[in-house]
PDB file of C-alpha atoms and ligand atoms in Angstrom:
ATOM      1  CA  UNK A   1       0.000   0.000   0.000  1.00 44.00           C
ATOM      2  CA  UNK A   2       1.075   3.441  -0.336  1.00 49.00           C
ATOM      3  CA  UNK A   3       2.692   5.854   1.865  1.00 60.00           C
ATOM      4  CA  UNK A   4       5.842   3.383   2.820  1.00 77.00           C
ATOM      5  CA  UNK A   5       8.493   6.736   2.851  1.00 93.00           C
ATOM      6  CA  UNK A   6      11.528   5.628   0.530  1.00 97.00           C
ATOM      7  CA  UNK A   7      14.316   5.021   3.485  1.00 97.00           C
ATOM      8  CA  UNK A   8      13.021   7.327   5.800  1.00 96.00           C
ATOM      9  CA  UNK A   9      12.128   9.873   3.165  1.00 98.00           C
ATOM     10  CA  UNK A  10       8.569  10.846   2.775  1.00 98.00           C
ATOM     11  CA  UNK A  11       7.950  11.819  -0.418  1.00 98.00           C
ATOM     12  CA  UNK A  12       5.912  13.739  -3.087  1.00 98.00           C
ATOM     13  CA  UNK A  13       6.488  13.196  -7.333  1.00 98.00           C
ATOM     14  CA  UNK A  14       5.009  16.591  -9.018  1.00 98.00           C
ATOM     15  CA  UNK A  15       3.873  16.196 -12.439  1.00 98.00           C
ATOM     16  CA  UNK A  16       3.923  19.815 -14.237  1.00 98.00           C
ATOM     17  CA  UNK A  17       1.150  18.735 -17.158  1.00 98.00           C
ATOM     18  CA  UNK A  18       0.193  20.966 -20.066  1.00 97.00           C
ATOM     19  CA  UNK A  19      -2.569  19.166 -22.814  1.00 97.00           C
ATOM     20  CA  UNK A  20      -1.352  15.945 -21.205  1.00 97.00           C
ATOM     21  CA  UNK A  21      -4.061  13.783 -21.952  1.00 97.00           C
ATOM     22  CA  UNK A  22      -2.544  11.091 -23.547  1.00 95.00           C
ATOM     23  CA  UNK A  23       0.198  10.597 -21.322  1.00 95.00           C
ATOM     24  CA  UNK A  24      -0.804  11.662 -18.260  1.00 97.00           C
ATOM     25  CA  UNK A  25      -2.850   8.557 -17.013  1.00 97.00           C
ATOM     26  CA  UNK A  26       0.043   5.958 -17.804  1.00 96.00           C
ATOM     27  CA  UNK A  27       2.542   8.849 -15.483  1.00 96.00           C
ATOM     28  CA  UNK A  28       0.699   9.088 -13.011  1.00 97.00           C
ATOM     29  CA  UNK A  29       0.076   4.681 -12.595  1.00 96.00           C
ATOM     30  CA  UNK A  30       3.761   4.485 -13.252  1.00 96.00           C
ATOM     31  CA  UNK A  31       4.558   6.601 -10.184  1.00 96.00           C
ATOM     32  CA  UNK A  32       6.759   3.895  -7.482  1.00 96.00           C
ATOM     33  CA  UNK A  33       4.203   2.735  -4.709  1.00 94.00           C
ATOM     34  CA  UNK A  34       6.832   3.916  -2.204  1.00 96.00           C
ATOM     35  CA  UNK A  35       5.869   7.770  -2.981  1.00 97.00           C
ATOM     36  CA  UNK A  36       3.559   9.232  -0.540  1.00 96.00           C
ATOM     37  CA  UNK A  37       2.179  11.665  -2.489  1.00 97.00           C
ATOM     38  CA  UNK A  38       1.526  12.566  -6.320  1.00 97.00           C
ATOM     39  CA  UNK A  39       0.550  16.003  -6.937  1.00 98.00           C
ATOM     40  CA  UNK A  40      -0.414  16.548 -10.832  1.00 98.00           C
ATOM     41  CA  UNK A  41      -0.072  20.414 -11.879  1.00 98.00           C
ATOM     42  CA  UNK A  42      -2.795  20.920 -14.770  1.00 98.00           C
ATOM     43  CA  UNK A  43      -1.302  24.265 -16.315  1.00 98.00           C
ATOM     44  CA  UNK A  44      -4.314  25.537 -18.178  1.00 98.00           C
ATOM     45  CA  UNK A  45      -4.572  22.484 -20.538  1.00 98.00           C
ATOM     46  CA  UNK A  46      -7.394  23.296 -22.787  1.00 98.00           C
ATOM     47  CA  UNK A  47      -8.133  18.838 -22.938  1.00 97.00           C
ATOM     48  CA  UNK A  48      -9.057  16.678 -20.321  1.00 98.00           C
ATOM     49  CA  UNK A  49      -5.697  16.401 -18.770  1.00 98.00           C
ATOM     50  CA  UNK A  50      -7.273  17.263 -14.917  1.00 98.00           C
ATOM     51  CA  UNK A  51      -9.797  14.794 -15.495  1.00 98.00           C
ATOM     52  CA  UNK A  52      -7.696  12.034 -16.711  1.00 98.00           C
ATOM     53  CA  UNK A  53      -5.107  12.305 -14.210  1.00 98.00           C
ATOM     54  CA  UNK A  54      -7.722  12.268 -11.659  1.00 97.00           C
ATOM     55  CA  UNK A  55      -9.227   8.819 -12.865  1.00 96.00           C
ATOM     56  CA  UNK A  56      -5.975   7.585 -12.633  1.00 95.00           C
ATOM     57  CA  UNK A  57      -5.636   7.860  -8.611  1.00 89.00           C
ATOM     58  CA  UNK A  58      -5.254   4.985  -6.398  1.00 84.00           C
ATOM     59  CA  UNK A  59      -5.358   6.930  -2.989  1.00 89.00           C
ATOM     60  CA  UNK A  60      -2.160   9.398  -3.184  1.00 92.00           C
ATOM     61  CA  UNK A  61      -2.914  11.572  -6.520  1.00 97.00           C
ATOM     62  CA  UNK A  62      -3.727  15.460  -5.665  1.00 97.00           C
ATOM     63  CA  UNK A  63      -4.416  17.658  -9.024  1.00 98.00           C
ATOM     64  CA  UNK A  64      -3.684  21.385  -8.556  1.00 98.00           C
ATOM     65  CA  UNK A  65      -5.292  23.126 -11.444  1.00 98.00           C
ATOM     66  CA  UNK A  66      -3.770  26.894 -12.413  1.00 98.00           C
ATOM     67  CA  UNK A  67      -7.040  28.667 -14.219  1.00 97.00           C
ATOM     68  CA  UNK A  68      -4.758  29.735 -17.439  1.00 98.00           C
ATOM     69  CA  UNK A  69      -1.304  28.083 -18.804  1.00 98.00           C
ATOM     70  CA  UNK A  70       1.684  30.145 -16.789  1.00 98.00           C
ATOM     71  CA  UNK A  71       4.797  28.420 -17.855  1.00 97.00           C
ATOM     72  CA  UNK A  72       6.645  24.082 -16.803  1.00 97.00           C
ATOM     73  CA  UNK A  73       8.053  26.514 -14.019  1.00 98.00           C
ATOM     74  CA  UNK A  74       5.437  27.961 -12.405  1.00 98.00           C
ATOM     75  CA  UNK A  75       3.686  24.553 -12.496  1.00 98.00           C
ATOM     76  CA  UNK A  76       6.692  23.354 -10.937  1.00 98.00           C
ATOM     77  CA  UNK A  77       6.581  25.788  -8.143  1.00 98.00           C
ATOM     78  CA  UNK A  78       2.933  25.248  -7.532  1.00 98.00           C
ATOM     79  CA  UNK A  79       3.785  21.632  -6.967  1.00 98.00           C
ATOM     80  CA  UNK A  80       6.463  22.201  -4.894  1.00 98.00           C
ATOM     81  CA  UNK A  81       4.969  24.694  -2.666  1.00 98.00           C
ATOM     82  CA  UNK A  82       2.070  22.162  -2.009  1.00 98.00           C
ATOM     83  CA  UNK A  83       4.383  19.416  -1.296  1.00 98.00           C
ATOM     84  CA  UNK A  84       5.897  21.597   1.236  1.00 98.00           C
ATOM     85  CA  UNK A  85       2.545  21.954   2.884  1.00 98.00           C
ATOM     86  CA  UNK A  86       2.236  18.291   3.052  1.00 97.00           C
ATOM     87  CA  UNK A  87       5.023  17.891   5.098  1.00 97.00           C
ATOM     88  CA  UNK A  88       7.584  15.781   2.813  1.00 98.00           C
ATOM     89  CA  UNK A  89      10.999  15.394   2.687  1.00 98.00           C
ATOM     90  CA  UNK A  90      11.967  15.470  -1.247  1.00 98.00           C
ATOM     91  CA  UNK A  91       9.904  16.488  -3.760  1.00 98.00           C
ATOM     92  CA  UNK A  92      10.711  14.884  -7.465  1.00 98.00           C
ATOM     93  CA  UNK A  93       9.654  16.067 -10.696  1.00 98.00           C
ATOM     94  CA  UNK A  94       8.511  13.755 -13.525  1.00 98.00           C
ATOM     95  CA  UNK A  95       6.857  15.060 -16.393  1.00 96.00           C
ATOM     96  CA  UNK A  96       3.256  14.212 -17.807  1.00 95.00           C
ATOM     97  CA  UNK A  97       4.530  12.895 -20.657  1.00 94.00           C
ATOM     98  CA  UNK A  98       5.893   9.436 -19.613  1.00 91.00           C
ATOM     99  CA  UNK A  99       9.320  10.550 -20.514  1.00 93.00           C
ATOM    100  CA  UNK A 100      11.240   9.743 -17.196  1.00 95.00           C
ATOM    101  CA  UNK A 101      11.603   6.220 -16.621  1.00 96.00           C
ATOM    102  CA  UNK A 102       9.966   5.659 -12.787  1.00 97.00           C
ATOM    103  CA  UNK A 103      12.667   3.202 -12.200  1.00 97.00           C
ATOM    104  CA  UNK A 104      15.417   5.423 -11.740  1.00 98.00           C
ATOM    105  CA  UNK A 105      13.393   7.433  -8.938  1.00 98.00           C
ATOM    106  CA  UNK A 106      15.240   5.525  -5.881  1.00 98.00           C
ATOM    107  CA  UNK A 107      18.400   6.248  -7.736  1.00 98.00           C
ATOM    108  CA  UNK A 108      17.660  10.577  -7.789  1.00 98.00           C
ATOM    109  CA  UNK A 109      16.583  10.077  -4.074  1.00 98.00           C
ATOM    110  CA  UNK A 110      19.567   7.676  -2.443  1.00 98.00           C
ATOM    111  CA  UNK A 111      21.986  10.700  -2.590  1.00 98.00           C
ATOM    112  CA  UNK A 112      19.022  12.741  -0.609  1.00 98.00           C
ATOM    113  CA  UNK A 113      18.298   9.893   1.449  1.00 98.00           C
ATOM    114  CA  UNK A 114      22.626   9.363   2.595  1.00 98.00           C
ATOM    115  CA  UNK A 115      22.426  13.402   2.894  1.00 98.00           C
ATOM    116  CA  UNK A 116      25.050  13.454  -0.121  1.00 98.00           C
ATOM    117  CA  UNK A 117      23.251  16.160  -2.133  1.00 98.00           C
ATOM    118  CA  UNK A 118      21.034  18.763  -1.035  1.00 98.00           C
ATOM    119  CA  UNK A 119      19.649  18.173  -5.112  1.00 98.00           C
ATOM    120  CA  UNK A 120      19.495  15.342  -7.571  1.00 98.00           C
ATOM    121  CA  UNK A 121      18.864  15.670 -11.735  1.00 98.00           C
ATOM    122  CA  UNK A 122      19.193  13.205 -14.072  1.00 98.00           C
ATOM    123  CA  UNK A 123      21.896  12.918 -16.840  1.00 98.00           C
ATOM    124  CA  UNK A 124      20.800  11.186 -19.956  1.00 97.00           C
ATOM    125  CA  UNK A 125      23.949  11.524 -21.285  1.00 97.00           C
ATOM    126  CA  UNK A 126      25.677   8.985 -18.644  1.00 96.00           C
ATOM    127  CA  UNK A 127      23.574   6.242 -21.012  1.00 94.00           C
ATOM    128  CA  UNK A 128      25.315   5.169 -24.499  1.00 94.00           C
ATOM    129  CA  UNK A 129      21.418   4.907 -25.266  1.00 93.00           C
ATOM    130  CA  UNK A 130      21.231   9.075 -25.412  1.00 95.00           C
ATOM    131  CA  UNK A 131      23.007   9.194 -29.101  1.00 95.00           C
ATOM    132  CA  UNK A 132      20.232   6.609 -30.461  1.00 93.00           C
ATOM    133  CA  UNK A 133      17.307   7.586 -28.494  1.00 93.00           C
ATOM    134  CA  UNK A 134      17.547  11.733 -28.096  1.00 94.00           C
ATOM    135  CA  UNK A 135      16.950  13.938 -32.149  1.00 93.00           C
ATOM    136  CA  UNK A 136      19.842  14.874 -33.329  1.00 93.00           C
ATOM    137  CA  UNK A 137      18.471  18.507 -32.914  1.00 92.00           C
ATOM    138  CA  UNK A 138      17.922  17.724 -29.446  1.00 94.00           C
ATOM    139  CA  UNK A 139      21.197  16.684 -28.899  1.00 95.00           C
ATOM    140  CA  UNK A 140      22.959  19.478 -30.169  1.00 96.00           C
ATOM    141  CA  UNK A 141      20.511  21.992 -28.314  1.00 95.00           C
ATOM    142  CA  UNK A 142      21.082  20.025 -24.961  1.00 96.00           C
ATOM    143  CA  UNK A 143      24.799  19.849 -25.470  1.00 97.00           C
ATOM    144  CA  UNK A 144      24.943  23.220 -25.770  1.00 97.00           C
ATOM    145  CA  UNK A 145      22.814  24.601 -23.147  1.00 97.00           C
ATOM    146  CA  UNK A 146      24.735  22.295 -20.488  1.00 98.00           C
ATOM    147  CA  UNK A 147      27.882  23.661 -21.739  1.00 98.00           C
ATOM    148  CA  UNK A 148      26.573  27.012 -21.392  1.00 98.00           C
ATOM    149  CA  UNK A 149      24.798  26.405 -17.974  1.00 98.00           C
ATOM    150  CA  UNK A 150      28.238  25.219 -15.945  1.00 98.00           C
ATOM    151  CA  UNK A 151      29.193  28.962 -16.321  1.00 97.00           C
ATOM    152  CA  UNK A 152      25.930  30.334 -15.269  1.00 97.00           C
ATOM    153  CA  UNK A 153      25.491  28.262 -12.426  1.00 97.00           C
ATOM    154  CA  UNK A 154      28.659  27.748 -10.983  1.00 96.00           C
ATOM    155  CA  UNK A 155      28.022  23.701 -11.154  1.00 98.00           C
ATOM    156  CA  UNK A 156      31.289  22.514 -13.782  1.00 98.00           C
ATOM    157  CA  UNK A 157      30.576  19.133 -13.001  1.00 98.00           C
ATOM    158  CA  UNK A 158      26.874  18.995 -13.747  1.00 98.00           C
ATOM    159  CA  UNK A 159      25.740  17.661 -17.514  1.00 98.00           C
ATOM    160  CA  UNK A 160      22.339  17.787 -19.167  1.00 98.00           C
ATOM    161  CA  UNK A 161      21.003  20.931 -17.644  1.00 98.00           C
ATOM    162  CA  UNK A 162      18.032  20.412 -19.254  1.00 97.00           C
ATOM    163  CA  UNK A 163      16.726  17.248 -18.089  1.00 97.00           C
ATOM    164  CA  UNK A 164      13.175  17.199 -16.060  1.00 97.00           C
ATOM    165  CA  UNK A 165      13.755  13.963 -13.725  1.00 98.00           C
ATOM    166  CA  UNK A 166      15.034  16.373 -10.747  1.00 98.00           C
ATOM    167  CA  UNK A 167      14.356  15.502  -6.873  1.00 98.00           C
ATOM    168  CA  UNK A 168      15.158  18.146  -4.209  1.00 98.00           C
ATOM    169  CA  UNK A 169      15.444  18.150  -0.549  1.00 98.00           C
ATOM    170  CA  UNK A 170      13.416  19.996   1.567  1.00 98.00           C
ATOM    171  CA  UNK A 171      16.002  22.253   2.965  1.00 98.00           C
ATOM    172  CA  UNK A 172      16.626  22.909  -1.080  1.00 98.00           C
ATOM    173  CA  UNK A 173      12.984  23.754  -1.940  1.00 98.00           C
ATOM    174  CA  UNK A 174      13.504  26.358   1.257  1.00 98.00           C
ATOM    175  CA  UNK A 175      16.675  27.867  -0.053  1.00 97.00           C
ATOM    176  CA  UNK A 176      15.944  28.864  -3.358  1.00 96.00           C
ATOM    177  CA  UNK A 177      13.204  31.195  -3.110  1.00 95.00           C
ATOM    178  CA  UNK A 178      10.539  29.763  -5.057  1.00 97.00           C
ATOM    179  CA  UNK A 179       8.470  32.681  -6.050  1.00 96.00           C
ATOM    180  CA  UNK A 180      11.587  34.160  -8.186  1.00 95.00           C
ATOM    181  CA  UNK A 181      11.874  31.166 -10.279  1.00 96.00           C
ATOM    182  CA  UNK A 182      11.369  31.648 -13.814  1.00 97.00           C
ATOM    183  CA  UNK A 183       8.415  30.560 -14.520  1.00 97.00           C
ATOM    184  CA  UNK A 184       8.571  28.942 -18.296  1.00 95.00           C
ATOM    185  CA  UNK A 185      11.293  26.766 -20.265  1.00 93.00           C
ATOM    186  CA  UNK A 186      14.760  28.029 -18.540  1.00 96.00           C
ATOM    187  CA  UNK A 187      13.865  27.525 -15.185  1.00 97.00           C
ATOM    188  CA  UNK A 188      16.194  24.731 -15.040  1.00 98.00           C
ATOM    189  CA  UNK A 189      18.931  26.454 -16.239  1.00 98.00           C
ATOM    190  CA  UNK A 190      17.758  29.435 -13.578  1.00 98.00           C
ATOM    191  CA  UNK A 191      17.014  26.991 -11.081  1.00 98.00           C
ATOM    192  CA  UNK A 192      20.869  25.462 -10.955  1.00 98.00           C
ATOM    193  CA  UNK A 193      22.278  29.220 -10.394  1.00 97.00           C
ATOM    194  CA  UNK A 194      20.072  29.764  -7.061  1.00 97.00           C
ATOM    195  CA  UNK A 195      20.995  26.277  -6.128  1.00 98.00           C
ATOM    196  CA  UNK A 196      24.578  27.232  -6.096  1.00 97.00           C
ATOM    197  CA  UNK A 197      24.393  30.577  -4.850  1.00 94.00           C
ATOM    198  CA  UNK A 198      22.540  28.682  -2.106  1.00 96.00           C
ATOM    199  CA  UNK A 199      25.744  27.050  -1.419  1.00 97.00           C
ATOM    200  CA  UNK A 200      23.453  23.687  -1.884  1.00 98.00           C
ATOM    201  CA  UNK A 201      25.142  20.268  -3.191  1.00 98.00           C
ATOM    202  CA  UNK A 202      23.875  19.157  -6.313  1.00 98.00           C
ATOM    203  CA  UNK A 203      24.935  15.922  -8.140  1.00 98.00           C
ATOM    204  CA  UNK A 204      24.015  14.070 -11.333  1.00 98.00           C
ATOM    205  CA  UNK A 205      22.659  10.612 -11.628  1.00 98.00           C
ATOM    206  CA  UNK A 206      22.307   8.273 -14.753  1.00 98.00           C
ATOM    207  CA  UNK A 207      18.897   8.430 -16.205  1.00 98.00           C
ATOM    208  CA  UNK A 208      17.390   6.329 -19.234  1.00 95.00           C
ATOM    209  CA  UNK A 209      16.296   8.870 -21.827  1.00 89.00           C
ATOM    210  CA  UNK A 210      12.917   8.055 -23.159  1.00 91.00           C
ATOM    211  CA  UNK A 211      11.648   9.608 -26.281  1.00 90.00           C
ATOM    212  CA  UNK A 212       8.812   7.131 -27.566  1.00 82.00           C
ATOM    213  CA  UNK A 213       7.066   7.300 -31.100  1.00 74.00           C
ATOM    214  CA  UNK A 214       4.673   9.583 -30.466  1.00 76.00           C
ATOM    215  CA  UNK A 215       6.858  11.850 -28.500  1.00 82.00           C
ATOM    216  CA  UNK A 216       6.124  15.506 -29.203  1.00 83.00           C
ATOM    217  CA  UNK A 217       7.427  18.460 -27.325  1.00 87.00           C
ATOM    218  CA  UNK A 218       6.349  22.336 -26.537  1.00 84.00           C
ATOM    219  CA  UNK A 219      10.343  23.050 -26.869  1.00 82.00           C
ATOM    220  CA  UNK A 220      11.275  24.968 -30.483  1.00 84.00           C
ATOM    221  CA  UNK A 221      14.332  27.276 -31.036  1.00 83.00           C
ATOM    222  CA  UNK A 222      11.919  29.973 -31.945  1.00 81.00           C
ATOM    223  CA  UNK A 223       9.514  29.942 -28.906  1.00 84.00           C
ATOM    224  CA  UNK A 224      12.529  29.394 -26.459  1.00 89.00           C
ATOM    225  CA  UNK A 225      15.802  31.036 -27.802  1.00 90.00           C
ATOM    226  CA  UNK A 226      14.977  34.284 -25.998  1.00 92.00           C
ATOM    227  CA  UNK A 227      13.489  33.153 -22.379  1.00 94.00           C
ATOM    228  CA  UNK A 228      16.466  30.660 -21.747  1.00 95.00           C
ATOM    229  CA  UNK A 229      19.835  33.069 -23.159  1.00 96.00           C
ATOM    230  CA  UNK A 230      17.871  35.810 -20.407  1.00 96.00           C
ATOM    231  CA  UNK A 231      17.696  33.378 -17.861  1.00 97.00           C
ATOM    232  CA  UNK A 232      21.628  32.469 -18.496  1.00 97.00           C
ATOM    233  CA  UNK A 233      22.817  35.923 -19.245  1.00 97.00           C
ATOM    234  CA  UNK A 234      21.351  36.850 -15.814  1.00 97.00           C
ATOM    235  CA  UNK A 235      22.470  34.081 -13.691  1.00 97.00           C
ATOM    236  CA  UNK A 236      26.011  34.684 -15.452  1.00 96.00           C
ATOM    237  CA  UNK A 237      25.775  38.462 -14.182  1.00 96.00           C
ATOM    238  CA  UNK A 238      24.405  37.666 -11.131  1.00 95.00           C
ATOM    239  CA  UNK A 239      27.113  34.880 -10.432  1.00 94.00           C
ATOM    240  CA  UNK A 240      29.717  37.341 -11.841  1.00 93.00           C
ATOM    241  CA  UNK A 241      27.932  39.778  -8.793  1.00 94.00           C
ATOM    242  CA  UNK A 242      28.054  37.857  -6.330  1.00 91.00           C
ATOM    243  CA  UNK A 243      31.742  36.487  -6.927  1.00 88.00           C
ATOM    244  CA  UNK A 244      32.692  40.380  -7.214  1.00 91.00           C
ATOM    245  CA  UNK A 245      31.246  41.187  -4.018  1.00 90.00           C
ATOM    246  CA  UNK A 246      33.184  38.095  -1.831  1.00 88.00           C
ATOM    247  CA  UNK A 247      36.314  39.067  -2.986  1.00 89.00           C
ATOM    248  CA  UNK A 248      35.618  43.299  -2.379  1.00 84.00           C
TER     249      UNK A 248
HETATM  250  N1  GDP B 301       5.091  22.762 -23.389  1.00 64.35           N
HETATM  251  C1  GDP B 301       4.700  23.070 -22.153  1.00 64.35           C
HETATM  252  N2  GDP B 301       4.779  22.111 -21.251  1.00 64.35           N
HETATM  253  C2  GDP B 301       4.339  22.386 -20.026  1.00 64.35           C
HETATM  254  C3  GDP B 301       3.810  23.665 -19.690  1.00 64.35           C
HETATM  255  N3  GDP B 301       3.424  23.628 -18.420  1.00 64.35           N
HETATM  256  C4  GDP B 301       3.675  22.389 -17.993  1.00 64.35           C
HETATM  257  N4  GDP B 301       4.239  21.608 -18.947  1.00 64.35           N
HETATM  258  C5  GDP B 301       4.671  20.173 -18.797  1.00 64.35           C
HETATM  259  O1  GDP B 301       6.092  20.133 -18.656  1.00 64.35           O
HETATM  260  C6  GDP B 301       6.613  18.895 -19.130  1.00 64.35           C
HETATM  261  C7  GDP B 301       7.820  19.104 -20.061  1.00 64.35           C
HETATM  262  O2  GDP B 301       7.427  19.675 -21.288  1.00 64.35           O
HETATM  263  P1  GDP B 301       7.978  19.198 -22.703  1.00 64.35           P
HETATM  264  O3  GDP B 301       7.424  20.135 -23.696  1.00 64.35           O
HETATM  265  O4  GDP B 301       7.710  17.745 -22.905  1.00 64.35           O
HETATM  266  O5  GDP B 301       9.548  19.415 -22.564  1.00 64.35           O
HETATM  267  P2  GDP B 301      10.768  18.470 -22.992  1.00 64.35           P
HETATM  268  O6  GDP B 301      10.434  17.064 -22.610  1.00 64.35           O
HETATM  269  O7  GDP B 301      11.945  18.996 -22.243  1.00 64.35           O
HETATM  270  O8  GDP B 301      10.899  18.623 -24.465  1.00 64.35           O
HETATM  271  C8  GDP B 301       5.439  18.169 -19.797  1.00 64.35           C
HETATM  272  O9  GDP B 301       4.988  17.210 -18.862  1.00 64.35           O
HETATM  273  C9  GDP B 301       4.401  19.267 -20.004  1.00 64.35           C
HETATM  274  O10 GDP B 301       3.107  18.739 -19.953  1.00 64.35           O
HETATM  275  C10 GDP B 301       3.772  24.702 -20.682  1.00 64.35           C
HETATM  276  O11 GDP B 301       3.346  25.835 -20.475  1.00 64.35           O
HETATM  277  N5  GDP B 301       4.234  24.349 -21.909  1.00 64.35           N
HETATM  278 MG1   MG B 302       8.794  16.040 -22.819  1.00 64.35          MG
END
């Protein structure tokens, strides 16, 4: 039955879900029995998602519903800040797509759970399977941004900035200051450089990257070229700030 804690760690999977209805059911019955709760964060979907997810529940499944779309971020941070509420420990993030792999959940929270890392994200590229499994386009876009995002943030040894399958501490989801996050595609990248400047431990585990037949995304270099180089040209300034100010 459900709310078993994983190794002492109660804990809550969000599930940011925009027009999700296809995939959301399958996410949310794929979620580990071991997770206390599941909190599904319909951003304004215009189909069924809300009601899809909710048929889906088997006792731990809580949707949040935000009355018009406002950004994978801010439906992050909505999930977050009711996971906080409920008391957990770590909070994950899978998204309603069925793209994270639910068997690699105990391996983001272990590092939590041996207080190693105050912050866990997956790294597709640690898999062989990322060069036959991720569009080329993809590939050259993530490559790139994680380049890109060990200067912003401050993180050199991080990879594959960009991947969703993320679990965080409580003491992280404190630090960071949730209502500053940005709230659409960049808020990883913007999300690493308050980590850090949080003086929080952050560490990459292997993940299985997952992009099925049908997959789809919302990401094109048109809609998100300018949101994520402002989110890294400010972290970079900020950083640069910050770094500036230590050594005055
Ligand atoms: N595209 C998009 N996805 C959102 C939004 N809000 C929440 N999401 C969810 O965020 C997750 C990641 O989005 P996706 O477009 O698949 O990104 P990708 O997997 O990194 O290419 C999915 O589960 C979406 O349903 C939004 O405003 N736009
Ligand atoms: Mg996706």
């Amino acid at each position: 039955m459900f709310r078993s804690m994983y190794r002492g760690l109660r804990v809550a999977v969000v599930i940011p879900a925009f027009n999700e209805v296809g995939a959301v059911a399958t996410t949310v019955t794929s979620v580990p029995d071991f997770v206390d709760h599941v909190i599904v964060v319909d951003d304004g979907s215009h189909d069924e998602t809300a009601r899809v997810a909710a048929s889906a529940d088997r006792g731990q499944v809580e949707i949040v519903c935000h009355g018009a779309n406002r950004g994978v971020g801010a439906a992050i941070v909505t999930g977050y800040r009711r996971a906080l509420d409920l008391g957990v420990d770590a909070a994950a993030v899978m998204a309603g797509d069925g793209q994270m792999d639910p068997s690699d959940l105990p391996s983001l929270l272990d590092p939590l759970a041996d207080h190693e890392a105050d912050y866990t994200k997956g790294n597709r590229f640690r898999s062989r399977a990322v060069w036959r499994e991720m569009p080329p386009a993809r590939l050259a876009g993530n490559i790139a941004l994680s380049c890109l995002t060990k200067v912003t943030s401050g993180y050199w040894h991080l990879f594959d900035s960009q991947c969703g399958y993320t679990a965080a501490s409580r003491r992280a989801l404190l630090a960071v200051e949730l209502e500053k996050m940005f709230p659409r595609y960049g808020y990883p990248n913007d999300l690493l450089a308050r980590l850090h400047s949080a003086g929080l431990r952050v560490v990459d585990v292997p993940v299985q990257p997952i992009y099925g037949e049908t997959w789809r995304s919302g990401i094109s270099v048109g809609t998100v070229i300018y949101p994520i180089s402002f989110v890294l040209l400010r972290s970079w300034a900020q950083r640069l700030t910050n770094s500036w100010r230590e050594s005055a």
